[in-house]
Coordinates of N, CA and C and ligand atoms in Angstrom, one line a residue:
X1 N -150.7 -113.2 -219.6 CA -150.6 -111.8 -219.5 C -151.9 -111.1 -219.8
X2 N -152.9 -112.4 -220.4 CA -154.3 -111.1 -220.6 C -154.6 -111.1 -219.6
X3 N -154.7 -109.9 -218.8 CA -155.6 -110.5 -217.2 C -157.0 -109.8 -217.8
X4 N -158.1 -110.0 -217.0 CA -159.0 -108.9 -216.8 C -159.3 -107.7 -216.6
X5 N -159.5 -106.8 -217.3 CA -159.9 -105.4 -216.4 C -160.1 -105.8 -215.0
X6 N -159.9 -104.9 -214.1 CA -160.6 -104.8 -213.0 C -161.8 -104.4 -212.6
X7 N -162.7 -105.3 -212.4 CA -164.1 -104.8 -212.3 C -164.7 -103.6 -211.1
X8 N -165.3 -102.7 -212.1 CA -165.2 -101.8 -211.3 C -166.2 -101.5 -210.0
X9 N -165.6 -100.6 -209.1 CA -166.3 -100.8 -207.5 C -167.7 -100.6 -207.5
X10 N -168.4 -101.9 -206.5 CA -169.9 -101.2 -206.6 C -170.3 -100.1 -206.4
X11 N -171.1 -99.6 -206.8 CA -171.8 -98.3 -206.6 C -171.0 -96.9 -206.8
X12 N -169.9 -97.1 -208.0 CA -169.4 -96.0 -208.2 C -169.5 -95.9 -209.8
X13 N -170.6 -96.5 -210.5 CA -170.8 -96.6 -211.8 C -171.7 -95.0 -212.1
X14 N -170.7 -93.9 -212.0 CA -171.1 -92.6 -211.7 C -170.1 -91.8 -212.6
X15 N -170.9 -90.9 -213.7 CA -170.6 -90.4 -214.9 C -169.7 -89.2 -214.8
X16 N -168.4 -88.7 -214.8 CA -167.7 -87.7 -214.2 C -166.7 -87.3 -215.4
X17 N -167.1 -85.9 -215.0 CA -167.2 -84.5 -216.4 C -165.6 -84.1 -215.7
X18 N -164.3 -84.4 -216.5 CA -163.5 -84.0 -216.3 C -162.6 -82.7 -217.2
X19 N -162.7 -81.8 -216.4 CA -162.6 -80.2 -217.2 C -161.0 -79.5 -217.3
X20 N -160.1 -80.0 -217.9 CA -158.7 -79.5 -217.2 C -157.6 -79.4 -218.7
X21 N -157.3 -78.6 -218.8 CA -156.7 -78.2 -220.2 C -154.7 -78.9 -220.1
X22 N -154.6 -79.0 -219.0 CA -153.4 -79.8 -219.2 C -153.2 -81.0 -218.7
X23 N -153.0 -81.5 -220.3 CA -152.9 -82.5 -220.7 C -152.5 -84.0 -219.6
X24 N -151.7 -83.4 -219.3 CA -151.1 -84.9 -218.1 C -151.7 -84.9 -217.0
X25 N -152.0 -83.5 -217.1 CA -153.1 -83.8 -215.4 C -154.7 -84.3 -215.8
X26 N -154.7 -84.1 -217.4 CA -156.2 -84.8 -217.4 C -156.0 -86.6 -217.6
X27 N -155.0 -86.4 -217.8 CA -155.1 -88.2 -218.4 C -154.9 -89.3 -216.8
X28 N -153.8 -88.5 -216.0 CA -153.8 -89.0 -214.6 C -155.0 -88.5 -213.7
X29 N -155.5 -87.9 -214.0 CA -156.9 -87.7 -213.0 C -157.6 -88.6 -213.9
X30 N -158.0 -88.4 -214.7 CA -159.0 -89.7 -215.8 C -158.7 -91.1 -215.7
X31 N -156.8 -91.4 -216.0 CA -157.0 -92.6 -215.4 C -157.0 -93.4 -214.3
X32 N -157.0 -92.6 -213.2 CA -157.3 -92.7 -211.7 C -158.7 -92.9 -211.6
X33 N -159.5 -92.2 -212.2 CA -160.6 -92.3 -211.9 C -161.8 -93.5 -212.4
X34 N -160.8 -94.0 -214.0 CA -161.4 -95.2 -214.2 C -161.3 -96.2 -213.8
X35 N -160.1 -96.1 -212.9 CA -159.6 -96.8 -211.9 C -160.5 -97.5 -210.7
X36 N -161.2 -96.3 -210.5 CA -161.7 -96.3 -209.2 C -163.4 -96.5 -209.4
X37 N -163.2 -97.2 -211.0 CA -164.8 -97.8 -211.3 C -165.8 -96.6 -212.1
X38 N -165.5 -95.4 -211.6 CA -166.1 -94.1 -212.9 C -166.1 -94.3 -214.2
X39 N -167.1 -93.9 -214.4 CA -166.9 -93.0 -215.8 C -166.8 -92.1 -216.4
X40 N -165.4 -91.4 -217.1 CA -165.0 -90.2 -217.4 C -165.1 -89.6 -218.7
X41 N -165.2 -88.5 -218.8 CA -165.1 -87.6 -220.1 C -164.3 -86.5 -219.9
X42 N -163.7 -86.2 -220.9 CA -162.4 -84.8 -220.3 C -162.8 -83.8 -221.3
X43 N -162.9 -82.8 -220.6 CA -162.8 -81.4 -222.3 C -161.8 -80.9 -221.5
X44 N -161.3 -79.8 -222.4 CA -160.2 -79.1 -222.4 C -160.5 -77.7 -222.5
X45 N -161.9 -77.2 -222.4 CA -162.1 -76.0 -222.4 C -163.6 -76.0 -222.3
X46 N -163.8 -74.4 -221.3 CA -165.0 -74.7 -220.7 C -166.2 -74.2 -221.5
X47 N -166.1 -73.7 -222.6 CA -167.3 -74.3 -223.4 C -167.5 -75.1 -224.2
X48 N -166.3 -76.8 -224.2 CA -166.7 -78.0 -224.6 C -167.2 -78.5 -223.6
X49 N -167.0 -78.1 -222.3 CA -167.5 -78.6 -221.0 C -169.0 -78.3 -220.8
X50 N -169.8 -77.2 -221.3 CA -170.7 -76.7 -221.2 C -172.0 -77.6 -222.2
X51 N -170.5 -77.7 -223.0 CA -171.7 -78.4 -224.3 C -171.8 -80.4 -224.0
X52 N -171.2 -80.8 -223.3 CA -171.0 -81.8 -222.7 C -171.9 -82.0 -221.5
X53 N -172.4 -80.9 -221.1 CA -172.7 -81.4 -219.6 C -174.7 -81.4 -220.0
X54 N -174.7 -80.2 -221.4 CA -176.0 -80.0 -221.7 C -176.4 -81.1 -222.9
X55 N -175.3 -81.8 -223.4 CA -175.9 -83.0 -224.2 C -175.4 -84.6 -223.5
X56 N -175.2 -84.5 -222.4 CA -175.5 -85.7 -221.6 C -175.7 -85.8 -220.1
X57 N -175.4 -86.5 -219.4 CA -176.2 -86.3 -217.8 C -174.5 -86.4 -217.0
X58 N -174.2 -85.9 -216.1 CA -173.0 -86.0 -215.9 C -173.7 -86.3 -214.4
X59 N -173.4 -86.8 -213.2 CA -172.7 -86.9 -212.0 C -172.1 -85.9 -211.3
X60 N -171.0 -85.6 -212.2 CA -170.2 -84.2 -210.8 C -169.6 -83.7 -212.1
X61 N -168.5 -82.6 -212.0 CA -168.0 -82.0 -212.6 C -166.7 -81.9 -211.6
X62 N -165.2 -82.4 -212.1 CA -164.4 -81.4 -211.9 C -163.7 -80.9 -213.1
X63 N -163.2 -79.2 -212.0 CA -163.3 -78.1 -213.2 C -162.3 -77.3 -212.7
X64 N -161.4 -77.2 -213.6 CA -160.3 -76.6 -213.3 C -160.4 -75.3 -213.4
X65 N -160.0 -73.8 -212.7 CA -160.4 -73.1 -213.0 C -159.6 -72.3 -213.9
X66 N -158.2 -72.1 -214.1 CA -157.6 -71.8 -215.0 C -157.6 -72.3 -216.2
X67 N -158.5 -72.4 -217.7 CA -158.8 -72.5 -219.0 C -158.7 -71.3 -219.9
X68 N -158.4 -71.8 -221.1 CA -158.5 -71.3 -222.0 C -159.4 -70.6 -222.3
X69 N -160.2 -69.0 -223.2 CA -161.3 -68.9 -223.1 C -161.6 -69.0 -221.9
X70 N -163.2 -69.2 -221.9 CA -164.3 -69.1 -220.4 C -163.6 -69.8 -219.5
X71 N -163.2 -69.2 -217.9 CA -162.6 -69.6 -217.3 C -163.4 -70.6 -216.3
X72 N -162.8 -71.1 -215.1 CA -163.6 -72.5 -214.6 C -164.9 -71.9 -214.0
X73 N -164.6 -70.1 -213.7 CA -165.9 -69.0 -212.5 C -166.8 -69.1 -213.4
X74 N -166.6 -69.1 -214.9 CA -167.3 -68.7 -216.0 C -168.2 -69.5 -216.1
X75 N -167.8 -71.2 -216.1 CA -168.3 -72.2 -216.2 C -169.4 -72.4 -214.9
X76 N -168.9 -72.5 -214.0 CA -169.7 -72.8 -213.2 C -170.8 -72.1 -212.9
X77 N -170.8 -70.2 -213.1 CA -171.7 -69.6 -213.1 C -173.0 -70.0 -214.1
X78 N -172.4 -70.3 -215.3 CA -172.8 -71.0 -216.3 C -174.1 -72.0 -216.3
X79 N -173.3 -73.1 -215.7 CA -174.1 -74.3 -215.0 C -174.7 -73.7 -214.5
X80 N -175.2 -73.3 -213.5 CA -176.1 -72.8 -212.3 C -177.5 -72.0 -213.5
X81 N -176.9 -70.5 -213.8 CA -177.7 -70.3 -214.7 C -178.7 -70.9 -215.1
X82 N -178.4 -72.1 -216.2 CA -178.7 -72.9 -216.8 C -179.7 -73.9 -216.0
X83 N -179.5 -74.0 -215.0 CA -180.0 -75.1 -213.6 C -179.8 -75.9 -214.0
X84 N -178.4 -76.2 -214.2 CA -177.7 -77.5 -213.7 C -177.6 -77.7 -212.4
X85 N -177.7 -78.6 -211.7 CA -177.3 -78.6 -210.0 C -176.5 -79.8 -209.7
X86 N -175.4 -80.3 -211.1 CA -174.9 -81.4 -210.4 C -173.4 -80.6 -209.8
X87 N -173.0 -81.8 -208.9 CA -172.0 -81.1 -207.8 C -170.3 -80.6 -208.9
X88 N -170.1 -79.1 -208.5 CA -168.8 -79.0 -208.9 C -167.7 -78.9 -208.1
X89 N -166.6 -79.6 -208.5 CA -165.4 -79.6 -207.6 C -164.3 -79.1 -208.6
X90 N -163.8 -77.5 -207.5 CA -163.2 -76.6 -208.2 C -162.1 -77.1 -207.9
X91 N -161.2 -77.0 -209.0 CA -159.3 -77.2 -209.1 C -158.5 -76.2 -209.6
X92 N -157.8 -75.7 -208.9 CA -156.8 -74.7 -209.3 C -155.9 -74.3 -208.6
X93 N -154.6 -73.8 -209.3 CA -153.3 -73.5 -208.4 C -153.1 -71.8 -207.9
X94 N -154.2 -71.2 -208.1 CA -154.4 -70.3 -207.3 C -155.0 -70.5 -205.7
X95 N -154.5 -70.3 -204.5 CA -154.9 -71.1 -203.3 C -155.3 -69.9 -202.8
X96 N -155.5 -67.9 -203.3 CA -156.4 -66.9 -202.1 C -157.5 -67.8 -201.6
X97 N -158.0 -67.5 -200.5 CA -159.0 -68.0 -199.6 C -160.0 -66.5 -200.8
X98 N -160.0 -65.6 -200.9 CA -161.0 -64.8 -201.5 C -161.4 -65.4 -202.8
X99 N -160.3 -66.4 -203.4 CA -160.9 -66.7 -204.6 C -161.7 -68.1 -204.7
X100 N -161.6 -68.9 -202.9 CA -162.5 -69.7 -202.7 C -163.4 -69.6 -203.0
X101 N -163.6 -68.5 -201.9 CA -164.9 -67.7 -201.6 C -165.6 -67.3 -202.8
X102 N -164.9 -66.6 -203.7 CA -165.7 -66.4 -205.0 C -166.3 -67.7 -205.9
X103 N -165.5 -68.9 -205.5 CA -165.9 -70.1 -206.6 C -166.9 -70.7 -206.0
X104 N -167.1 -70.8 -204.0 CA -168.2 -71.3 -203.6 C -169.4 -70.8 -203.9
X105 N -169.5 -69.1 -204.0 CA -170.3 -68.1 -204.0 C -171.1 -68.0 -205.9
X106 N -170.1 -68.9 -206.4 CA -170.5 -68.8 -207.5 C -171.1 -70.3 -207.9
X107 N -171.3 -71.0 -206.8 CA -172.2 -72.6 -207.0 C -171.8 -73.1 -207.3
X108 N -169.9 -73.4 -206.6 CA -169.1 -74.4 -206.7 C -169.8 -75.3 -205.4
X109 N -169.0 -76.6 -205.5 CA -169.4 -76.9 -203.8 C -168.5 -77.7 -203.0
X110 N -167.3 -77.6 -203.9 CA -166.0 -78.1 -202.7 C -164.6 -77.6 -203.7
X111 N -163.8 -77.2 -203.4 CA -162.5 -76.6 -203.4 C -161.2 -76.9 -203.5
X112 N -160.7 -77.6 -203.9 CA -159.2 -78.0 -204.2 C -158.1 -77.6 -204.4
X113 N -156.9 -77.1 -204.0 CA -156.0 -76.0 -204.5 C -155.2 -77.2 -205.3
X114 N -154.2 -77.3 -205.8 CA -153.1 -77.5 -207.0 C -151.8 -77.2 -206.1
X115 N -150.7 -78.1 -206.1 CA -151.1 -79.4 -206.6 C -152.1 -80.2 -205.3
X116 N -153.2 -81.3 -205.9 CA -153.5 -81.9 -204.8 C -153.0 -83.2 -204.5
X117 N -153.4 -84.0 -203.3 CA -153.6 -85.7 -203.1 C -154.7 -86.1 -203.4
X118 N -153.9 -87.3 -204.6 CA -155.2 -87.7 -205.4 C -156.1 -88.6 -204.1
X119 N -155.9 -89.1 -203.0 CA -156.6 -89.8 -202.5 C -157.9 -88.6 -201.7
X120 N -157.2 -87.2 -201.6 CA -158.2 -86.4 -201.1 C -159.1 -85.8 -201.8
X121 N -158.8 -86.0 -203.3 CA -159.5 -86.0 -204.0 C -160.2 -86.5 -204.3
X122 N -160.1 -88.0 -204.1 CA -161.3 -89.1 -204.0 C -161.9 -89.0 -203.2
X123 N -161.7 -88.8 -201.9 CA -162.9 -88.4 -200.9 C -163.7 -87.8 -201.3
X124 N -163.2 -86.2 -201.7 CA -164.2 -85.3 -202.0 C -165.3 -85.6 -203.3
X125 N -164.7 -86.3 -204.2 CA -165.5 -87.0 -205.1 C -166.4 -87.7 -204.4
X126 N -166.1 -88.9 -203.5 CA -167.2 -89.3 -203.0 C -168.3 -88.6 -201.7
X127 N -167.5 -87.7 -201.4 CA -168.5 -87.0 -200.8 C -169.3 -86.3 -201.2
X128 N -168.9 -85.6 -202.4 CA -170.3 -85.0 -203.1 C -171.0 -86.1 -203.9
X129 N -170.6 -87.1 -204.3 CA -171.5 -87.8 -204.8 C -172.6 -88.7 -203.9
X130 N -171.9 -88.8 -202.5 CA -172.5 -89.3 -201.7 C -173.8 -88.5 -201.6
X131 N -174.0 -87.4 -201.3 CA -175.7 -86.4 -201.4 C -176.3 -86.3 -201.9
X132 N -175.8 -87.0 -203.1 CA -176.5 -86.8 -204.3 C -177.8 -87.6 -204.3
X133 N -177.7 -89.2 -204.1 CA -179.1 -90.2 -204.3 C -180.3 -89.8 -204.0
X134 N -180.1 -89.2 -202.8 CA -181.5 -89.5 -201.8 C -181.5 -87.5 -201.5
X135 N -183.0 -87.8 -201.3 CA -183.5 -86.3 -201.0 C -183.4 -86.3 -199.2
X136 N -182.4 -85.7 -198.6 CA -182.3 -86.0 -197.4 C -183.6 -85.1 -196.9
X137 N -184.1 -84.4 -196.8 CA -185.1 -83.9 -196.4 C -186.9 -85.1 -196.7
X138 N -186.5 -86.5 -197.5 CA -187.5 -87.4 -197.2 C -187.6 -88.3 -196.3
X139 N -186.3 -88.3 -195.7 CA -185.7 -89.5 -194.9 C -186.3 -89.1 -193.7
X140 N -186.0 -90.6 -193.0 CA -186.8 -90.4 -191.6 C -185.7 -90.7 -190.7
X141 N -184.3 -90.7 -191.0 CA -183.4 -91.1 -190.1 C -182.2 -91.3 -190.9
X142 N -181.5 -90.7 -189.7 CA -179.7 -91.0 -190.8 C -178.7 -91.5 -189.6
X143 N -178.1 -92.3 -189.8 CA -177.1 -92.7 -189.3 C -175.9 -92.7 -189.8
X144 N -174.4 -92.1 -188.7 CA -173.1 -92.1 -189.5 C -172.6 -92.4 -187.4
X145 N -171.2 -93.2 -188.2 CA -170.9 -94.2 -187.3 C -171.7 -94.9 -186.1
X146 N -171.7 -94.7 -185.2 CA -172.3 -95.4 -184.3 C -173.6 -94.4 -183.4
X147 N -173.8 -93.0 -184.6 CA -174.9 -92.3 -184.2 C -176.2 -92.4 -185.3
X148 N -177.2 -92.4 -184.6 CA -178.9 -92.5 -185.4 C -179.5 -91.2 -184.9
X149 N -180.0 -90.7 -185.9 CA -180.4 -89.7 -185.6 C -182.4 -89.7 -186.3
X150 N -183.1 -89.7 -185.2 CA -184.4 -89.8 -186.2 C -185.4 -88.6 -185.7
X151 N -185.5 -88.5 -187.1 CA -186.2 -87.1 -187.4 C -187.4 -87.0 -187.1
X152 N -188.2 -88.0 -187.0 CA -189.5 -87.7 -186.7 C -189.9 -87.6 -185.0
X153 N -188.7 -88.4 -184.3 CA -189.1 -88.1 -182.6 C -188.0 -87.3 -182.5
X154 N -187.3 -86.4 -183.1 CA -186.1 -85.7 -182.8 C -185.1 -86.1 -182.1
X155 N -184.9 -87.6 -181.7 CA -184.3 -88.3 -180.6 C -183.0 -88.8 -181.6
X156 N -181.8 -88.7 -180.9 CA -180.5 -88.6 -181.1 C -179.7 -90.1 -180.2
X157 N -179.5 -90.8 -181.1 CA -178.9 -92.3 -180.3 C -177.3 -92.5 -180.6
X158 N -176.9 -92.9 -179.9 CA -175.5 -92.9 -179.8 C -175.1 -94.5 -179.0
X159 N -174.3 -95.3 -180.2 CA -174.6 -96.8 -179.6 C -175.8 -97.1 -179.1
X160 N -177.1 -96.6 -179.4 CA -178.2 -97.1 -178.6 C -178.7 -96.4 -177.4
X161 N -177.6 -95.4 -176.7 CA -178.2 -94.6 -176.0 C -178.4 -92.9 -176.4
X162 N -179.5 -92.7 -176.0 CA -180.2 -91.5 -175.6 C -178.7 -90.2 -175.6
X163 N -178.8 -89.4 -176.9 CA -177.7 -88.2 -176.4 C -178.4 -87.2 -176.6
X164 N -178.5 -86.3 -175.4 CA -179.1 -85.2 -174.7 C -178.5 -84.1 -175.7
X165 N -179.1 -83.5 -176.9 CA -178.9 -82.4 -177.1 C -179.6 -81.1 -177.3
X166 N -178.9 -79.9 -176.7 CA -180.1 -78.8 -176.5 C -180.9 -78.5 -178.1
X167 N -181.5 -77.7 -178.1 CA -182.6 -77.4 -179.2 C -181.7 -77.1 -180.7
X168 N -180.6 -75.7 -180.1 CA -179.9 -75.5 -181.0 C -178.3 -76.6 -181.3
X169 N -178.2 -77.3 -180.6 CA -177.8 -78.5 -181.5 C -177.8 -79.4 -182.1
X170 N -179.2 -79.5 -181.8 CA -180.2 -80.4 -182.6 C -180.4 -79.8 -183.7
X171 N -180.5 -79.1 -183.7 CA -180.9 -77.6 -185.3 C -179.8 -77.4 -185.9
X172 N -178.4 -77.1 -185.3 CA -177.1 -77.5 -186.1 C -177.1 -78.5 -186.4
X173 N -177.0 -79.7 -185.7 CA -176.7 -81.4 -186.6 C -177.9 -81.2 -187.6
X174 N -178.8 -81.1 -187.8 CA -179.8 -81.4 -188.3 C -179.4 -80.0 -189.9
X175 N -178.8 -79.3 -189.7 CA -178.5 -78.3 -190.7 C -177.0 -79.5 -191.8
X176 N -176.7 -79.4 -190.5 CA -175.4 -80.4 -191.0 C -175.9 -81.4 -192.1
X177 N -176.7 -82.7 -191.4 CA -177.5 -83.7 -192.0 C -177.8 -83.1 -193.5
X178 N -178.8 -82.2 -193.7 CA -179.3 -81.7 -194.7 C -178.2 -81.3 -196.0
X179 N -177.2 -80.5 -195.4 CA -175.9 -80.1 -196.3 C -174.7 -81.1 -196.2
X180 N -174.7 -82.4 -196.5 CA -173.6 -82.9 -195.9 C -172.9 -83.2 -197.0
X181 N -171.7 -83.4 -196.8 CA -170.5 -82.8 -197.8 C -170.4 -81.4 -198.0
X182 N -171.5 -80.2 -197.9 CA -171.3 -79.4 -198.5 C -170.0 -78.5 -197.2
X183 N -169.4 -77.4 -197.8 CA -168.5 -76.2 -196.8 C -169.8 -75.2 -196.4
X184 N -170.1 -74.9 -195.4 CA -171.1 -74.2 -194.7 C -170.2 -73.4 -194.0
X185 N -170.1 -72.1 -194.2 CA -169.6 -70.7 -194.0 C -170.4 -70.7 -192.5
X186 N -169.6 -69.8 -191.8 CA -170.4 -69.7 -189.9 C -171.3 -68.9 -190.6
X187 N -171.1 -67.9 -191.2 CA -172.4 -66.9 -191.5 C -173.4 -67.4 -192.2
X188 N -173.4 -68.6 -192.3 CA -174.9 -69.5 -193.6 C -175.4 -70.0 -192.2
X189 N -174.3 -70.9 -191.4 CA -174.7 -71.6 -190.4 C -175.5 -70.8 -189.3
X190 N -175.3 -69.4 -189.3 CA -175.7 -68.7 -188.2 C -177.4 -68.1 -189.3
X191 N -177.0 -68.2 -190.1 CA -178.3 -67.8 -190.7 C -179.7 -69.0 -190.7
X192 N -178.9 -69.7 -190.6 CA -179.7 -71.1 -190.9 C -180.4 -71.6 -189.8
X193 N -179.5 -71.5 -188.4 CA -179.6 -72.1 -188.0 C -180.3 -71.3 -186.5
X194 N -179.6 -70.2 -186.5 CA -179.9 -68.5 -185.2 C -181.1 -67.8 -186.2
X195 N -180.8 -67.6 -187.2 CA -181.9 -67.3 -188.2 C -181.4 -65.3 -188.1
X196 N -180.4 -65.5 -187.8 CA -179.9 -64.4 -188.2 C -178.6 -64.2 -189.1
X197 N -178.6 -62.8 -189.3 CA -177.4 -62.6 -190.8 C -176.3 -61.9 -189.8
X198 N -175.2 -61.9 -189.6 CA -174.2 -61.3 -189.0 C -172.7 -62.1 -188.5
X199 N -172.0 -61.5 -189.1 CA -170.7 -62.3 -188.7 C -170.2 -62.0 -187.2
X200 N -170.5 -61.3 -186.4 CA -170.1 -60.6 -185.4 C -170.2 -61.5 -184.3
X201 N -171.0 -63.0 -184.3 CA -171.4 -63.6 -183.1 C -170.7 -64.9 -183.9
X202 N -170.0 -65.3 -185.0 CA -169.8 -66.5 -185.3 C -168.9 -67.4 -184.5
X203 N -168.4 -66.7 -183.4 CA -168.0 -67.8 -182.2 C -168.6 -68.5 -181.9
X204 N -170.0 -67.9 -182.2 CA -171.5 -68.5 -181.2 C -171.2 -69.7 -182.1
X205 N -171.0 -69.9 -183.0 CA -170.7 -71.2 -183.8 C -170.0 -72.0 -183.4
X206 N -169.1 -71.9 -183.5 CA -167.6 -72.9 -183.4 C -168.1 -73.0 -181.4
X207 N -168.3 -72.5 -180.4 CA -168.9 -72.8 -179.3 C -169.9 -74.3 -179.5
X208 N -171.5 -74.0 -180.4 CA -171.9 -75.1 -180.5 C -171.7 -76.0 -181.3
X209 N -170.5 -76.0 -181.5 CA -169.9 -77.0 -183.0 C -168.7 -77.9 -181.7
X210 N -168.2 -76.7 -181.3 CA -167.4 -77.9 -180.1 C -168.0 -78.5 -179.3
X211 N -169.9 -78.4 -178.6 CA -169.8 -79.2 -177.7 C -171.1 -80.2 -178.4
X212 N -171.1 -79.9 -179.5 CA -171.9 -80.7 -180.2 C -170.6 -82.3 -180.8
X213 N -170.2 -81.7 -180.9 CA -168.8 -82.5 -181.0 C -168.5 -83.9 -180.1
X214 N -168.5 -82.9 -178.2 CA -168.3 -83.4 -177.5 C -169.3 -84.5 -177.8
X215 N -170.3 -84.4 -178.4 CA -171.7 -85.5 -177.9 C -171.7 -86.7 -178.8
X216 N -171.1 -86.6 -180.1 CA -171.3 -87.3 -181.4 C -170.2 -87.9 -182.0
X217 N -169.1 -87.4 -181.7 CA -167.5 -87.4 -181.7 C -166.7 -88.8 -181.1
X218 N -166.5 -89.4 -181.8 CA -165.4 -90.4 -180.7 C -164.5 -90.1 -180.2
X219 N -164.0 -89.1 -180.8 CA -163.1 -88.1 -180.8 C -162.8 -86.6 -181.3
X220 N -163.2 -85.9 -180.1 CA -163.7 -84.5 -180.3 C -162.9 -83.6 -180.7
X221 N -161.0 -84.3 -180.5 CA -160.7 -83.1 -180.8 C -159.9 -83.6 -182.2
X222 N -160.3 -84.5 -182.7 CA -160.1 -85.1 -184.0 C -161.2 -85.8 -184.8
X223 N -162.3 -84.7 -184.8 CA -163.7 -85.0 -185.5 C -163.6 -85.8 -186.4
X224 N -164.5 -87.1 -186.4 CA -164.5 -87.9 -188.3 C -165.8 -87.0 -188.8
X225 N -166.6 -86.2 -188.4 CA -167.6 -86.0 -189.0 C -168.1 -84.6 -189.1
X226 N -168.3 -83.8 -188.1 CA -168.3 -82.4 -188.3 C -166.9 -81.9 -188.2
X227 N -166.4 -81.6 -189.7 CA -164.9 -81.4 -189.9 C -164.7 -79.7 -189.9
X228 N -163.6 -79.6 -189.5 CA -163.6 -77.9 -189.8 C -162.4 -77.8 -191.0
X229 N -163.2 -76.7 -191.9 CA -162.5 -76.8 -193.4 C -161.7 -75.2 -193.2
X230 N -160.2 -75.3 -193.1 CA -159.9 -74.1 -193.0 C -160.1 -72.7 -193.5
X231 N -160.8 -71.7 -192.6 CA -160.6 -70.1 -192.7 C -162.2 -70.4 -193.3
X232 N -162.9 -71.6 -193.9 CA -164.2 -71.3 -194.7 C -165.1 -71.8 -193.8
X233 N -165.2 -72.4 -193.0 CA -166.3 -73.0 -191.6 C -166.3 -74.4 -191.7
X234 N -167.3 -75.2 -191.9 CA -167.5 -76.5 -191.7 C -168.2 -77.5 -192.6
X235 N -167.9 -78.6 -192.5 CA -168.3 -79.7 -193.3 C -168.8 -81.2 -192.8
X236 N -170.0 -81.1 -193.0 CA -170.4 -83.0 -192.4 C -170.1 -84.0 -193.2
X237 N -169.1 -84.6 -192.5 CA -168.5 -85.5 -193.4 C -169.2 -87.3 -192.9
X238 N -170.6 -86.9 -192.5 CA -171.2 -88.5 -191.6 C -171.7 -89.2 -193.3
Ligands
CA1 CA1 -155.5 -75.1 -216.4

């Protein structure tokens, strides 16, 4: 009956600040997560969280936003301040899309409503941890499924062949590349990418998001990789 721990998964020996004041949802997110090879710490209020994150090196933070005291906006504005820049993933059973908007705006960088699925929860975990290693802006090339994409001849390969894309979809994927995992709002994307500020053309988006799609997509009208994250815009999920 003694078995072994389970040894935990490669490359997930990644330090994770768990922020959530009730009780059973922190022990079942905690013990899921040591599960899954992490290593966790839980506070129960977000300025033990604060003092935790500033006397050791944390990985990600999730953070619940309903606490005791300083609430989870509190916190994370907090962090930021402070220039912390590791990734937060906001949890809460308030689901307004305005009060998304407020937690992304406040240098959250992925969103969770209550109750969630702990497996989409692990995604998200690993997709913001996934951004983290590498400075994508040093790389000379990224590859996600059966597409390469290299930066230095601008050339776009797909199984090995040549995929023809105009300027500004080369400048979207390549915005994508840069923020991946993150939720990119049409209005960031159109600033980013059109190099203009205005919500008024954000069709112009979702236009070159579908036929950028069509090019990189195995399946375009069931994206694995430029995902659309409801009512907030989009996410690269390569
Ligand atoms: Ca709570």
């Amino acid at each position: 009956m003694s078995g072994r721990p389970p040894a935990p998964a490669p490359g997930k020996s990644r330090r994770l600040l768990v922020v959530e004041d009730e009780k059973s949802l922190a022990v079942t997110l905690s013990d899921r997560l040591l599960a899954e090879g992490y290593a966790v710490e839980v506070r129960a209020t977000g300025e033990a969280a604060l003092e935790a994150v500033a006397a050791s090196s944390f990985d990600l933070v999730l953070l619940d936003v309903m606490l005791p005291g300083m609430d989870g906006f509190g916190v994370c504005m907090e962090l930021r301040r402070r220039g912390f820049d590791l990734p937060v993933l906001m949890l809460t059973a308030r689901a307004e899309v305005r009060e998304k908007i407020l937690g992304l705006k406040l240098g959250a960088d992925d969103y969770l409503g209550k109750p969630f699925d702990m497996l989409e929860l692990l995604a998200r975990v690993e997709a913001l941890l996934r951004r983290r290693p590498s400075a994508p802006q040093s790389r000379e090339s990224f590859t996600f499924g059966d597409v390469t994409v290299d930066l230095r001849s601008a050339v776009v390969t797909r199984g090995g062949e040549p995929v023809p894309l105009s300027t500004l979809e080369y400048r979207l994927l390549g915005c994508f590349l840069q923020h991946r995992g993150e939720v990119l709002s049409r209005e960031r994307l159109l600033d980013e990418v059109w190099g203009y500020d205005s919500s008024v053309f954000s069709r112009t988006v979702d236009v070159h998001v579908a036929t950028l799609r069509q090019k990189i997509e195995a399946n375009p009208s069931r994206p694995a990789f430029v995902v659309t994250v409801h009512r907030l815009g989009y996410r690269f999920d390569g």
